[in-house]
Amino acid sequence: MKRVIASIAATGLLSIALIGPVLAADYATVTGYAAGTPENNDPGQGCTKIEPGGSTYVLVEDASVVVKAGSDVSTDDHANTLFADATAGQTVWADSNGSGAFDEGDKEISHIILCPKPDPTPTPEVTPTPTPEVTPTPTPEVTPTPEVTPTPDVTATPTLPITCVSTEGNPCGPETDIETSVPTNSSTNGLLFILVVLGLGSGLLILRKR
């Protein structure tokens, strides 16, 4: 009985030893797939082709990675697994079943193509536009309006019409009709009376003769 328990314990420890690294691995993110054509299997200028063997590979530097699965799937659309943004310490594999994870059904690695990651485009430094200094507009000086001295209202003194000429015995007043008074005296009045009488007598005589 003790031997059975010891055998089970040993098997468990071995399983943990084998599975532990798999569970603890930092897997890179699959970014695409490509068929196993000669063009896709060519590393090209600036890239490196390695054949590590096995089913996984831990990167030692940042890289854009192409992992080629075994030759039996060379024409399949999942023959090449792409990891465009993998970093050092991450694990890559041949995801030949297209699940996006390292699991049962993935093939052994045929070869790996490592290409340097392109330098990220630096974000241009934005120079802040200086705020223009606003010169305050001077307030114009207002010239005070001169005080105007009002012109006094001059009321014209009405001129009374000359209605008569004042003479002795014939006084003038503002209500007298406009006429020229003829100076008179008692002798003149008597003379006028005689002339009037004579004129009337002459007239009567003429009328009788007719």
PDB file of C-alpha atoms in Angstrom, residues 1-13:
ATOM      1  CA  MET A   1       0.000   0.000   0.000  1.00  0.00           C
ATOM      2  CA  LYS A   2       2.816   2.352   0.835  1.00  0.00           C
ATOM      3  CA  ARG A   3       4.458   1.591  -2.497  1.00  0.00           C
ATOM      4  CA  VAL A   4       1.217   2.531  -4.361  1.00  0.00           C
ATOM      5  CA  ILE A   5       0.952   5.816  -2.529  1.00  0.00           C
ATOM      6  CA  ALA A   6       4.571   6.587  -3.209  1.00  0.00           C
ATOM      7  CA  SER A   7       4.085   5.791  -6.903  1.00  0.00           C
ATOM      8  CA  ILE A   8       1.063   8.104  -7.133  1.00  0.00           C
ATOM      9  CA  ALA A   9       2.949  10.892  -5.388  1.00  0.00           C
ATOM     10  CA  ALA A  10       5.897  10.532  -7.724  1.00  0.00           C
ATOM     11  CA  THR A  11       3.608  10.638 -10.746  1.00  0.00           C
ATOM     12  CA  GLY A  12       1.925  13.783  -9.418  1.00  0.00           C
ATOM     13  CA  LEU A  13       5.217  15.503  -8.852  1.00  0.00           C
TER      14      LEU A  13
END
